[in-house]
């Protein structure tokens, strides 16, 4: 913590608040926004566990609030592959060099943002899928989430939406799934020693901004056109990815 100046901490605070505004508006995306921006100030091996801990606290609150809306059959299909994907992602996260992780994150962001822009501009028909797609969706979703702090959850979002789950059930079910994923991820990060004094101190200082951003985002959610929001988010992610590749 002593290595961070006031300007750097102000950057961390603004990023966390803004990322959870996005999460409050869309229902997901906090880690995908926060981690690449945090990585400009702190190492990725600190940014990912820190953001994961903040997201976990939020999911605890959401699960308590919305547990009656959870579609439990869909959740139990997704939990096993999600845990396996998180374990494999943790192993790679622990052994890869920070520079390699940053380059991988930058490339992932560029590809993902281009996908978002393509979907937003061209549009896609409403898809439906069978329960067997829970295996790749859960595995690869948690694998990418664990490596990069976010982004993989989009695969789960697509899967649950394609299963025809109602809006209320959708939000509650993905929150419950990510709660279980976060238990595995945070346990792995802690076991690997990523939660040192600096990480825990930053977590305590940024926690109020996480909640303030979430509340603000939920209040703004109905006022912003979803298509416009998706395109702006995609451009932001593209810019972040290109910046990390050039870092």
PDB file of N, CA, C and O in Angstrom, residues 108-185:
ATOM      1  N   UNK A 108      -7.627 -11.262 -25.131  1.00  0.00           N
ATOM      2  CA  UNK A 108      -8.978 -11.727 -24.830  1.00  0.00           C
ATOM      3  C   UNK A 108      -9.979 -10.580 -24.912  1.00  0.00           C
ATOM      4  O   UNK A 108     -11.080 -10.719 -25.475  1.00  0.00           O
ATOM      5  N   UNK A 109      -9.609  -9.429 -24.374  1.00  0.00           N
ATOM      6  CA  UNK A 109     -10.499  -8.270 -24.403  1.00  0.00           C
ATOM      7  C   UNK A 109     -10.778  -7.803 -25.829  1.00  0.00           C
ATOM      8  O   UNK A 109     -11.908  -7.440 -26.171  1.00  0.00           O
ATOM      9  N   UNK A 110      -9.744  -7.769 -26.651  1.00  0.00           N
ATOM     10  CA  UNK A 110      -9.928  -7.336 -28.042  1.00  0.00           C
ATOM     11  C   UNK A 110     -10.902  -8.269 -28.764  1.00  0.00           C
ATOM     12  O   UNK A 110     -11.852  -7.817 -29.419  1.00  0.00           O
ATOM     13  N   UNK A 111     -10.685  -9.574 -28.644  1.00  0.00           N
ATOM     14  CA  UNK A 111     -11.562 -10.535 -29.309  1.00  0.00           C
ATOM     15  C   UNK A 111     -12.988 -10.449 -28.769  1.00  0.00           C
ATOM     16  O   UNK A 111     -13.963 -10.469 -29.534  1.00  0.00           O
ATOM     17  N   UNK A 112     -13.112 -10.342 -27.451  1.00  0.00           N
ATOM     18  CA  UNK A 112     -14.438 -10.301 -26.845  1.00  0.00           C
ATOM     19  C   UNK A 112     -15.199  -9.023 -27.222  1.00  0.00           C
ATOM     20  O   UNK A 112     -16.392  -9.059 -27.525  1.00  0.00           O
ATOM     21  N   UNK A 113     -14.514  -7.884 -27.239  1.00  0.00           N
ATOM     22  CA  UNK A 113     -15.168  -6.623 -27.579  1.00  0.00           C
ATOM     23  C   UNK A 113     -15.597  -6.610 -29.044  1.00  0.00           C
ATOM     24  O   UNK A 113     -16.665  -6.072 -29.381  1.00  0.00           O
ATOM     25  N   UNK A 114     -14.792  -7.186 -29.923  1.00  0.00           N
ATOM     26  CA  UNK A 114     -15.178  -7.277 -31.336  1.00  0.00           C
ATOM     27  C   UNK A 114     -16.418  -8.159 -31.496  1.00  0.00           C
ATOM     28  O   UNK A 114     -17.300  -7.863 -32.316  1.00  0.00           O
ATOM     29  N   UNK A 115     -16.477  -9.218 -30.707  1.00  0.00           N
ATOM     30  CA  UNK A 115     -17.670 -10.072 -30.713  1.00  0.00           C
ATOM     31  C   UNK A 115     -18.897  -9.281 -30.262  1.00  0.00           C
ATOM     32  O   UNK A 115     -19.968  -9.349 -30.876  1.00  0.00           O
ATOM     33  N   UNK A 116     -18.754  -8.500 -29.180  1.00  0.00           N
ATOM     34  CA  UNK A 116     -19.870  -7.699 -28.683  1.00  0.00           C
ATOM     35  C   UNK A 116     -20.349  -6.704 -29.725  1.00  0.00           C
ATOM     36  O   UNK A 116     -21.558  -6.521 -29.927  1.00  0.00           O
ATOM     37  N   UNK A 117     -19.421  -6.033 -30.405  1.00  0.00           N
ATOM     38  CA  UNK A 117     -19.788  -5.060 -31.430  1.00  0.00           C
ATOM     39  C   UNK A 117     -20.500  -5.735 -32.597  1.00  0.00           C
ATOM     40  O   UNK A 117     -21.468  -5.194 -33.143  1.00  0.00           O
ATOM     41  N   UNK A 118     -20.033  -6.913 -32.985  1.00  0.00           N
ATOM     42  CA  UNK A 118     -20.669  -7.640 -34.084  1.00  0.00           C
ATOM     43  C   UNK A 118     -22.100  -8.014 -33.741  1.00  0.00           C
ATOM     44  O   UNK A 118     -23.023  -7.820 -34.541  1.00  0.00           O
ATOM     45  N   UNK A 119     -22.300  -8.536 -32.535  1.00  0.00           N
ATOM     46  CA  UNK A 119     -23.642  -8.904 -32.098  1.00  0.00           C
ATOM     47  C   UNK A 119     -24.549  -7.682 -32.024  1.00  0.00           C
ATOM     48  O   UNK A 119     -25.709  -7.702 -32.451  1.00  0.00           O
ATOM     49  N   UNK A 120     -24.006  -6.575 -31.492  1.00  0.00           N
ATOM     50  CA  UNK A 120     -24.799  -5.362 -31.326  1.00  0.00           C
ATOM     51  C   UNK A 120     -25.216  -4.765 -32.669  1.00  0.00           C
ATOM     52  O   UNK A 120     -26.351  -4.314 -32.840  1.00  0.00           O
ATOM     53  N   UNK A 121     -24.300  -4.772 -33.635  1.00  0.00           N
ATOM     54  CA  UNK A 121     -24.585  -4.138 -34.927  1.00  0.00           C
ATOM     55  C   UNK A 121     -25.399  -5.029 -35.862  1.00  0.00           C
ATOM     56  O   UNK A 121     -26.271  -4.557 -36.579  1.00  0.00           O
ATOM     57  N   UNK A 122     -25.121  -6.342 -35.843  1.00  0.00           N
ATOM     58  CA  UNK A 122     -25.802  -7.251 -36.759  1.00  0.00           C
ATOM     59  C   UNK A 122     -27.046  -7.868 -36.145  1.00  0.00           C
ATOM     60  O   UNK A 122     -28.004  -8.192 -36.853  1.00  0.00           O
ATOM     61  N   UNK A 123     -27.007  -8.052 -34.845  1.00  0.00           N
ATOM     62  CA  UNK A 123     -28.124  -8.703 -34.161  1.00  0.00           C
ATOM     63  C   UNK A 123     -28.109 -10.199 -34.391  1.00  0.00           C
ATOM     64  O   UNK A 123     -27.656 -10.686 -35.418  1.00  0.00           O
ATOM     65  N   UNK A 124     -28.571 -10.940 -33.418  1.00  0.00           N
ATOM     66  CA  UNK A 124     -28.661 -12.388 -33.518  1.00  0.00           C
ATOM     67  C   UNK A 124     -30.048 -12.842 -33.082  1.00  0.00           C
ATOM     68  O   UNK A 124     -30.663 -12.219 -32.201  1.00  0.00           O
ATOM     69  N   UNK A 125     -30.580 -13.894 -33.689  1.00  0.00           N
ATOM     70  CA  UNK A 125     -31.885 -14.403 -33.266  1.00  0.00           C
ATOM     71  C   UNK A 125     -31.823 -15.004 -31.874  1.00  0.00           C
ATOM     72  O   UNK A 125     -30.754 -15.401 -31.404  1.00  0.00           O
ATOM     73  N   UNK A 126     -32.961 -15.084 -31.204  1.00  0.00           N
ATOM     74  CA  UNK A 126     -33.022 -15.693 -29.882  1.00  0.00           C
ATOM     75  C   UNK A 126     -32.686 -17.181 -29.988  1.00  0.00           C
ATOM     76  O   UNK A 126     -33.309 -17.928 -30.739  1.00  0.00           O
ATOM     77  N   UNK A 127     -31.673 -17.621 -29.267  1.00  0.00           N
ATOM     78  CA  UNK A 127     -31.217 -18.994 -29.333  1.00  0.00           C
ATOM     79  C   UNK A 127     -31.847 -19.827 -28.222  1.00  0.00           C
ATOM     80  O   UNK A 127     -32.239 -19.306 -27.183  1.00  0.00           O
ATOM     81  N   UNK A 128     -31.945 -21.122 -28.463  1.00  0.00           N
ATOM     82  CA  UNK A 128     -32.342 -22.083 -27.441  1.00  0.00           C
ATOM     83  C   UNK A 128     -31.345 -23.223 -27.458  1.00  0.00           C
ATOM     84  O   UNK A 128     -30.825 -23.581 -28.518  1.00  0.00           O
ATOM     85  N   UNK A 129     -31.048 -23.798 -26.305  1.00  0.00           N
ATOM     86  CA  UNK A 129     -30.078 -24.891 -26.256  1.00  0.00           C
ATOM     87  C   UNK A 129     -30.517 -25.921 -25.225  1.00  0.00           C
ATOM     88  O   UNK A 129     -31.372 -25.656 -24.376  1.00  0.00           O
ATOM     89  N   UNK A 130     -29.911 -27.118 -25.304  1.00  0.00           N
ATOM     90  CA  UNK A 130     -30.229 -28.194 -24.370  1.00  0.00           C
ATOM     91  C   UNK A 130     -29.340 -28.093 -23.136  1.00  0.00           C
ATOM     92  O   UNK A 130     -28.365 -27.346 -23.101  1.00  0.00           O
ATOM     93  N   UNK A 131     -29.658 -28.913 -22.130  1.00  0.00           N
ATOM     94  CA  UNK A 131     -28.931 -28.881 -20.864  1.00  0.00           C
ATOM     95  C   UNK A 131     -27.484 -29.328 -21.009  1.00  0.00           C
ATOM     96  O   UNK A 131     -26.641 -28.981 -20.172  1.00  0.00           O
ATOM     97  N   UNK A 132     -27.148 -30.096 -22.055  1.00  0.00           N
ATOM     98  CA  UNK A 132     -25.771 -30.577 -22.189  1.00  0.00           C
ATOM     99  C   UNK A 132     -24.774 -29.447 -22.414  1.00  0.00           C
ATOM    100  O   UNK A 132     -23.578 -29.615 -22.168  1.00  0.00           O
ATOM    101  N   UNK A 133     -25.256 -28.277 -22.846  1.00  0.00           N
ATOM    102  CA  UNK A 133     -24.367 -27.127 -23.052  1.00  0.00           C
ATOM    103  C   UNK A 133     -23.941 -26.502 -21.732  1.00  0.00           C
ATOM    104  O   UNK A 133     -23.104 -25.595 -21.714  1.00  0.00           O
ATOM    105  N   UNK A 134     -24.507 -26.984 -20.616  1.00  0.00           N
ATOM    106  CA  UNK A 134     -24.076 -26.477 -19.309  1.00  0.00           C
ATOM    107  C   UNK A 134     -22.613 -26.842 -19.038  1.00  0.00           C
ATOM    108  O   UNK A 134     -21.912 -26.103 -18.335  1.00  0.00           O
ATOM    109  N   UNK A 135     -22.129 -27.954 -19.602  1.00  0.00           N
ATOM    110  CA  UNK A 135     -20.752 -28.393 -19.354  1.00  0.00           C
ATOM    111  C   UNK A 135     -19.723 -27.423 -19.928  1.00  0.00           C
ATOM    112  O   UNK A 135     -18.888 -26.897 -19.183  1.00  0.00           O
ATOM    113  N   UNK A 136     -19.751 -27.117 -21.238  1.00  0.00           N
ATOM    114  CA  UNK A 136     -18.764 -26.150 -21.749  1.00  0.00           C
ATOM    115  C   UNK A 136     -18.997 -24.745 -21.235  1.00  0.00           C
ATOM    116  O   UNK A 136     -18.033 -23.997 -20.994  1.00  0.00           O
ATOM    117  N   UNK A 137     -20.266 -24.338 -21.043  1.00  0.00           N
ATOM    118  CA  UNK A 137     -20.548 -22.982 -20.564  1.00  0.00           C
ATOM    119  C   UNK A 137     -19.996 -22.780 -19.155  1.00  0.00           C
ATOM    120  O   UNK A 137     -19.340 -21.767 -18.868  1.00  0.00           O
ATOM    121  N   UNK A 138     -20.239 -23.740 -18.270  1.00  0.00           N
ATOM    122  CA  UNK A 138     -19.752 -23.621 -16.903  1.00  0.00           C
ATOM    123  C   UNK A 138     -18.239 -23.711 -16.819  1.00  0.00           C
ATOM    124  O   UNK A 138     -17.601 -22.916 -16.126  1.00  0.00           O
ATOM    125  N   UNK A 139     -17.648 -24.664 -17.565  1.00  0.00           N
ATOM    126  CA  UNK A 139     -16.200 -24.866 -17.494  1.00  0.00           C
ATOM    127  C   UNK A 139     -15.434 -23.668 -18.029  1.00  0.00           C
ATOM    128  O   UNK A 139     -14.587 -23.090 -17.339  1.00  0.00           O
ATOM    129  N   UNK A 140     -15.705 -23.276 -19.272  1.00  0.00           N
ATOM    130  CA  UNK A 140     -14.938 -22.195 -19.882  1.00  0.00           C
ATOM    131  C   UNK A 140     -15.287 -20.839 -19.259  1.00  0.00           C
ATOM    132  O   UNK A 140     -14.435 -19.942 -19.201  1.00  0.00           O
ATOM    133  N   UNK A 141     -16.516 -20.692 -18.772  1.00  0.00           N
ATOM    134  CA  UNK A 141     -16.873 -19.445 -18.106  1.00  0.00           C
ATOM    135  C   UNK A 141     -16.028 -19.208 -16.874  1.00  0.00           C
ATOM    136  O   UNK A 141     -15.437 -18.144 -16.699  1.00  0.00           O
ATOM    137  N   UNK A 142     -15.930 -20.210 -16.006  1.00  0.00           N
ATOM    138  CA  UNK A 142     -15.143 -20.046 -14.775  1.00  0.00           C
ATOM    139  C   UNK A 142     -13.646 -20.042 -15.060  1.00  0.00           C
ATOM    140  O   UNK A 142     -12.877 -19.390 -14.361  1.00  0.00           O
ATOM    141  N   UNK A 143     -13.214 -20.768 -16.106  1.00  0.00           N
ATOM    142  CA  UNK A 143     -11.796 -20.799 -16.468  1.00  0.00           C
ATOM    143  C   UNK A 143     -11.303 -19.402 -16.832  1.00  0.00           C
ATOM    144  O   UNK A 143     -10.289 -18.916 -16.309  1.00  0.00           O
ATOM    145  N   UNK A 144     -12.035 -18.709 -17.718  1.00  0.00           N
ATOM    146  CA  UNK A 144     -11.642 -17.362 -18.122  1.00  0.00           C
ATOM    147  C   UNK A 144     -11.838 -16.354 -16.992  1.00  0.00           C
ATOM    148  O   UNK A 144     -11.039 -15.425 -16.825  1.00  0.00           O
ATOM    149  N   UNK A 145     -12.898 -16.527 -16.202  1.00  0.00           N
ATOM    150  CA  UNK A 145     -13.114 -15.634 -15.059  1.00  0.00           C
ATOM    151  C   UNK A 145     -11.941 -15.719 -14.079  1.00  0.00           C
ATOM    152  O   UNK A 145     -11.487 -14.710 -13.548  1.00  0.00           O
ATOM    153  N   UNK A 146     -11.462 -16.923 -13.826  1.00  0.00           N
ATOM    154  CA  UNK A 146     -10.391 -17.109 -12.852  1.00  0.00           C
ATOM    155  C   UNK A 146      -9.071 -16.545 -13.360  1.00  0.00           C
ATOM    156  O   UNK A 146      -8.302 -15.943 -12.598  1.00  0.00           O
ATOM    157  N   UNK A 147      -8.804 -16.709 -14.645  1.00  0.00           N
ATOM    158  CA  UNK A 147      -7.567 -16.197 -15.225  1.00  0.00           C
ATOM    159  C   UNK A 147      -7.563 -14.677 -15.315  1.00  0.00           C
ATOM    160  O   UNK A 147      -6.577 -14.022 -15.002  1.00  0.00           O
ATOM    161  N   UNK A 148      -8.691 -14.098 -15.760  1.00  0.00           N
ATOM    162  CA  UNK A 148      -8.720 -12.687 -16.103  1.00  0.00           C
ATOM    163  C   UNK A 148      -9.607 -11.838 -15.194  1.00  0.00           C
ATOM    164  O   UNK A 148      -9.712 -10.626 -15.393  1.00  0.00           O
ATOM    165  N   UNK A 149     -10.262 -12.447 -14.221  1.00  0.00           N
ATOM    166  CA  UNK A 149     -11.106 -11.686 -13.306  1.00  0.00           C
ATOM    167  C   UNK A 149     -12.477 -11.362 -13.848  1.00  0.00           C
ATOM    168  O   UNK A 149     -13.270 -10.680 -13.202  1.00  0.00           O
ATOM    169  N   UNK A 150     -12.814 -11.844 -15.038  1.00  0.00           N
ATOM    170  CA  UNK A 150     -14.120 -11.579 -15.632  1.00  0.00           C
ATOM    171  C   UNK A 150     -14.120 -11.920 -17.105  1.00  0.00           C
ATOM    172  O   UNK A 150     -13.097 -12.256 -17.685  1.00  0.00           O
ATOM    173  N   UNK A 151     -15.289 -11.820 -17.715  1.00  0.00           N
ATOM    174  CA  UNK A 151     -15.410 -12.072 -19.146  1.00  0.00           C
ATOM    175  C   UNK A 151     -15.986 -13.422 -19.462  1.00  0.00           C
ATOM    176  O   UNK A 151     -16.827 -13.565 -20.358  1.00  0.00           O
ATOM    177  N   UNK A 152     -15.540 -14.446 -18.733  1.00  0.00           N
ATOM    178  CA  UNK A 152     -16.044 -15.785 -18.987  1.00  0.00           C
ATOM    179  C   UNK A 152     -17.507 -15.945 -18.614  1.00  0.00           C
ATOM    180  O   UNK A 152     -18.215 -16.781 -19.173  1.00  0.00           O
ATOM    181  N   UNK A 153     -17.961 -15.137 -17.663  1.00  0.00           N
ATOM    182  CA  UNK A 153     -19.353 -15.216 -17.240  1.00  0.00           C
ATOM    183  C   UNK A 153     -20.341 -14.966 -18.353  1.00  0.00           C
ATOM    184  O   UNK A 153     -21.504 -15.376 -18.262  1.00  0.00           O
ATOM    185  N   UNK A 154     -19.899 -14.316 -19.419  1.00  0.00           N
ATOM    186  CA  UNK A 154     -20.776 -14.074 -20.558  1.00  0.00           C
ATOM    187  C   UNK A 154     -21.255 -15.383 -21.168  1.00  0.00           C
ATOM    188  O   UNK A 154     -22.386 -15.472 -21.660  1.00  0.00           O
ATOM    189  N   UNK A 155     -20.413 -16.413 -21.146  1.00  0.00           N
ATOM    190  CA  UNK A 155     -20.816 -17.715 -21.667  1.00  0.00           C
ATOM    191  C   UNK A 155     -21.980 -18.278 -20.861  1.00  0.00           C
ATOM    192  O   UNK A 155     -22.912 -18.863 -21.418  1.00  0.00           O
ATOM    193  N   UNK A 156     -21.924 -18.095 -19.543  1.00  0.00           N
ATOM    194  CA  UNK A 156     -23.020 -18.548 -18.688  1.00  0.00           C
ATOM    195  C   UNK A 156     -24.276 -17.723 -18.946  1.00  0.00           C
ATOM    196  O   UNK A 156     -25.388 -18.258 -18.980  1.00  0.00           O
ATOM    197  N   UNK A 157     -24.103 -16.420 -19.127  1.00  0.00           N
ATOM    198  CA  UNK A 157     -25.239 -15.543 -19.426  1.00  0.00           C
ATOM    199  C   UNK A 157     -25.943 -16.008 -20.702  1.00  0.00           C
ATOM    200  O   UNK A 157     -27.175 -16.095 -20.763  1.00  0.00           O
ATOM    201  N   UNK A 158     -25.152 -16.306 -21.739  1.00  0.00           N
ATOM    202  CA  UNK A 158     -25.731 -16.766 -23.001  1.00  0.00           C
ATOM    203  C   UNK A 158     -26.474 -18.089 -22.798  1.00  0.00           C
ATOM    204  O   UNK A 158     -27.593 -18.279 -23.289  1.00  0.00           O
ATOM    205  N   UNK A 159     -25.846 -19.005 -22.051  1.00  0.00           N
ATOM    206  CA  UNK A 159     -26.456 -20.316 -21.826  1.00  0.00           C
ATOM    207  C   UNK A 159     -27.787 -20.195 -21.072  1.00  0.00           C
ATOM    208  O   UNK A 159     -28.807 -20.763 -21.497  1.00  0.00           O
ATOM    209  N   UNK A 160     -27.784 -19.487 -19.937  1.00  0.00           N
ATOM    210  CA  UNK A 160     -28.998 -19.383 -19.122  1.00  0.00           C
ATOM    211  C   UNK A 160     -30.103 -18.679 -19.894  1.00  0.00           C
ATOM    212  O   UNK A 160     -31.276 -19.077 -19.837  1.00  0.00           O
ATOM    213  N   UNK A 161     -29.742 -17.651 -20.666  1.00  0.00           N
ATOM    214  CA  UNK A 161     -30.732 -16.956 -21.477  1.00  0.00           C
ATOM    215  C   UNK A 161     -31.303 -17.889 -22.540  1.00  0.00           C
ATOM    216  O   UNK A 161     -32.512 -17.869 -22.829  1.00  0.00           O
ATOM    217  N   UNK A 162     -30.447 -18.721 -23.148  1.00  0.00           N
ATOM    218  CA  UNK A 162     -30.885 -19.648 -24.185  1.00  0.00           C
ATOM    219  C   UNK A 162     -31.745 -20.783 -23.632  1.00  0.00           C
ATOM    220  O   UNK A 162     -32.430 -21.475 -24.386  1.00  0.00           O
ATOM    221  N   UNK A 163     -31.713 -20.967 -22.337  1.00  0.00           N
ATOM    222  CA  UNK A 163     -32.559 -21.977 -21.708  1.00  0.00           C
ATOM    223  C   UNK A 163     -33.962 -21.465 -21.428  1.00  0.00           C
ATOM    224  O   UNK A 163     -34.819 -22.191 -20.935  1.00  0.00           O
ATOM    225  N   UNK A 164     -34.210 -20.195 -21.743  1.00  0.00           N
ATOM    226  CA  UNK A 164     -35.539 -19.625 -21.598  1.00  0.00           C
ATOM    227  C   UNK A 164     -35.926 -19.275 -20.181  1.00  0.00           C
ATOM    228  O   UNK A 164     -37.118 -19.204 -19.849  1.00  0.00           O
ATOM    229  N   UNK A 165     -34.947 -19.016 -19.333  1.00  0.00           N
ATOM    230  CA  UNK A 165     -35.214 -18.648 -17.937  1.00  0.00           C
ATOM    231  C   UNK A 165     -35.767 -17.221 -17.883  1.00  0.00           C
ATOM    232  O   UNK A 165     -35.355 -16.349 -18.659  1.00  0.00           O
ATOM    233  N   UNK A 166     -36.728 -16.986 -16.982  1.00  0.00           N
ATOM    234  CA  UNK A 166     -37.318 -15.652 -16.851  1.00  0.00           C
ATOM    235  C   UNK A 166     -36.280 -14.641 -16.393  1.00  0.00           C
ATOM    236  O   UNK A 166     -35.223 -15.013 -15.867  1.00  0.00           O
ATOM    237  N   UNK A 167     -36.585 -13.344 -16.552  1.00  0.00           N
ATOM    238  CA  UNK A 167     -35.624 -12.299 -16.198  1.00  0.00           C
ATOM    239  C   UNK A 167     -35.224 -12.374 -14.729  1.00  0.00           C
ATOM    240  O   UNK A 167     -34.037 -12.324 -14.390  1.00  0.00           O
ATOM    241  N   UNK A 168     -36.217 -12.509 -13.839  1.00  0.00           N
ATOM    242  CA  UNK A 168     -35.922 -12.574 -12.411  1.00  0.00           C
ATOM    243  C   UNK A 168     -35.127 -13.837 -12.082  1.00  0.00           C
ATOM    244  O   UNK A 168     -34.149 -13.808 -11.315  1.00  0.00           O
ATOM    245  N   UNK A 169     -35.523 -14.957 -12.666  1.00  0.00           N
ATOM    246  CA  UNK A 169     -34.799 -16.201 -12.444  1.00  0.00           C
ATOM    247  C   UNK A 169     -33.395 -16.173 -13.012  1.00  0.00           C
ATOM    248  O   UNK A 169     -32.462 -16.741 -12.428  1.00  0.00           O
ATOM    249  N   UNK A 170     -33.252 -15.493 -14.142  1.00  0.00           N
ATOM    250  CA  UNK A 170     -31.944 -15.353 -14.780  1.00  0.00           C
ATOM    251  C   UNK A 170     -30.959 -14.647 -13.863  1.00  0.00           C
ATOM    252  O   UNK A 170     -29.861 -15.143 -13.593  1.00  0.00           O
ATOM    253  N   UNK A 171     -31.337 -13.485 -13.359  1.00  0.00           N
ATOM    254  CA  UNK A 171     -30.439 -12.700 -12.521  1.00  0.00           C
ATOM    255  C   UNK A 171     -30.092 -13.456 -11.236  1.00  0.00           C
ATOM    256  O   UNK A 171     -28.939 -13.456 -10.790  1.00  0.00           O
ATOM    257  N   UNK A 172     -31.088 -14.103 -10.617  1.00  0.00           N
ATOM    258  CA  UNK A 172     -30.846 -14.816  -9.365  1.00  0.00           C
ATOM    259  C   UNK A 172     -29.977 -16.058  -9.588  1.00  0.00           C
ATOM    260  O   UNK A 172     -29.095 -16.359  -8.777  1.00  0.00           O
ATOM    261  N   UNK A 173     -30.203 -16.767 -10.693  1.00  0.00           N
ATOM    262  CA  UNK A 173     -29.473 -18.009 -10.950  1.00  0.00           C
ATOM    263  C   UNK A 173     -28.001 -17.752 -11.258  1.00  0.00           C
ATOM    264  O   UNK A 173     -27.114 -18.444 -10.743  1.00  0.00           O
ATOM    265  N   UNK A 174     -27.723 -16.764 -12.113  1.00  0.00           N
ATOM    266  CA  UNK A 174     -26.312 -16.491 -12.430  1.00  0.00           C
ATOM    267  C   UNK A 174     -25.591 -15.933 -11.211  1.00  0.00           C
ATOM    268  O   UNK A 174     -24.408 -16.228 -10.996  1.00  0.00           O
ATOM    269  N   UNK A 175     -26.285 -15.156 -10.376  1.00  0.00           N
ATOM    270  CA  UNK A 175     -25.655 -14.658  -9.153  1.00  0.00           C
ATOM    271  C   UNK A 175     -25.321 -15.811  -8.217  1.00  0.00           C
ATOM    272  O   UNK A 175     -24.247 -15.840  -7.597  1.00  0.00           O
ATOM    273  N   UNK A 176     -26.240 -16.791  -8.101  1.00  0.00           N
ATOM    274  CA  UNK A 176     -25.992 -17.946  -7.244  1.00  0.00           C
ATOM    275  C   UNK A 176     -24.834 -18.785  -7.779  1.00  0.00           C
ATOM    276  O   UNK A 176     -23.986 -19.266  -7.005  1.00  0.00           O
ATOM    277  N   UNK A 177     -24.772 -18.979  -9.097  1.00  0.00           N
ATOM    278  CA  UNK A 177     -23.679 -19.745  -9.685  1.00  0.00           C
ATOM    279  C   UNK A 177     -22.336 -19.072  -9.427  1.00  0.00           C
ATOM    280  O   UNK A 177     -21.357 -19.721  -9.022  1.00  0.00           O
ATOM    281  N   UNK A 178     -22.286 -17.757  -9.644  1.00  0.00           N
ATOM    282  CA  UNK A 178     -21.033 -17.046  -9.440  1.00  0.00           C
ATOM    283  C   UNK A 178     -20.643 -16.998  -7.970  1.00  0.00           C
ATOM    284  O   UNK A 178     -19.469 -16.851  -7.643  1.00  0.00           O
ATOM    285  N   UNK A 179     -21.627 -17.124  -7.076  1.00  0.00           N
ATOM    286  CA  UNK A 179     -21.322 -17.243  -5.655  1.00  0.00           C
ATOM    287  C   UNK A 179     -20.489 -18.505  -5.408  1.00  0.00           C
ATOM    288  O   UNK A 179     -19.450 -18.469  -4.730  1.00  0.00           O
ATOM    289  N   UNK A 180     -20.921 -19.633  -5.978  1.00  0.00           N
ATOM    290  CA  UNK A 180     -20.175 -20.880  -5.822  1.00  0.00           C
ATOM    291  C   UNK A 180     -18.821 -20.803  -6.518  1.00  0.00           C
ATOM    292  O   UNK A 180     -17.807 -21.306  -6.004  1.00  0.00           O
ATOM    293  N   UNK A 181     -18.796 -20.194  -7.696  1.00  0.00           N
ATOM    294  CA  UNK A 181     -17.518 -20.033  -8.405  1.00  0.00           C
ATOM    295  C   UNK A 181     -16.541 -19.207  -7.577  1.00  0.00           C
ATOM    296  O   UNK A 181     -15.347 -19.517  -7.505  1.00  0.00           O
ATOM    297  N   UNK A 182     -17.041 -18.158  -6.958  1.00  0.00           N
ATOM    298  CA  UNK A 182     -16.183 -17.271  -6.174  1.00  0.00           C
ATOM    299  C   UNK A 182     -15.609 -17.979  -4.951  1.00  0.00           C
ATOM    300  O   UNK A 182     -14.479 -17.698  -4.535  1.00  0.00           O
ATOM    301  N   UNK A 183     -16.378 -18.901  -4.360  1.00  0.00           N
ATOM    302  CA  UNK A 183     -15.845 -19.657  -3.226  1.00  0.00           C
ATOM    303  C   UNK A 183     -14.604 -20.425  -3.657  1.00  0.00           C
ATOM    304  O   UNK A 183     -13.571 -20.420  -2.968  1.00  0.00           O
ATOM    305  N   UNK A 184     -14.690 -21.096  -4.818  1.00  0.00           N
ATOM    306  CA  UNK A 184     -13.536 -21.849  -5.323  1.00  0.00           C
ATOM    307  C   UNK A 184     -12.384 -20.926  -5.682  1.00  0.00           C
ATOM    308  O   UNK A 184     -11.216 -21.198  -5.341  1.00  0.00           O
ATOM    309  N   UNK A 185     -12.680 -19.817  -6.361  1.00  0.00           N
ATOM    310  CA  UNK A 185     -11.622 -18.908  -6.784  1.00  0.00           C
ATOM    311  C   UNK A 185     -10.921 -18.255  -5.609  1.00  0.00           C
ATOM    312  O   UNK A 185      -9.681 -18.222  -5.537  1.00  0.00           O
TER     313      UNK A 185
END
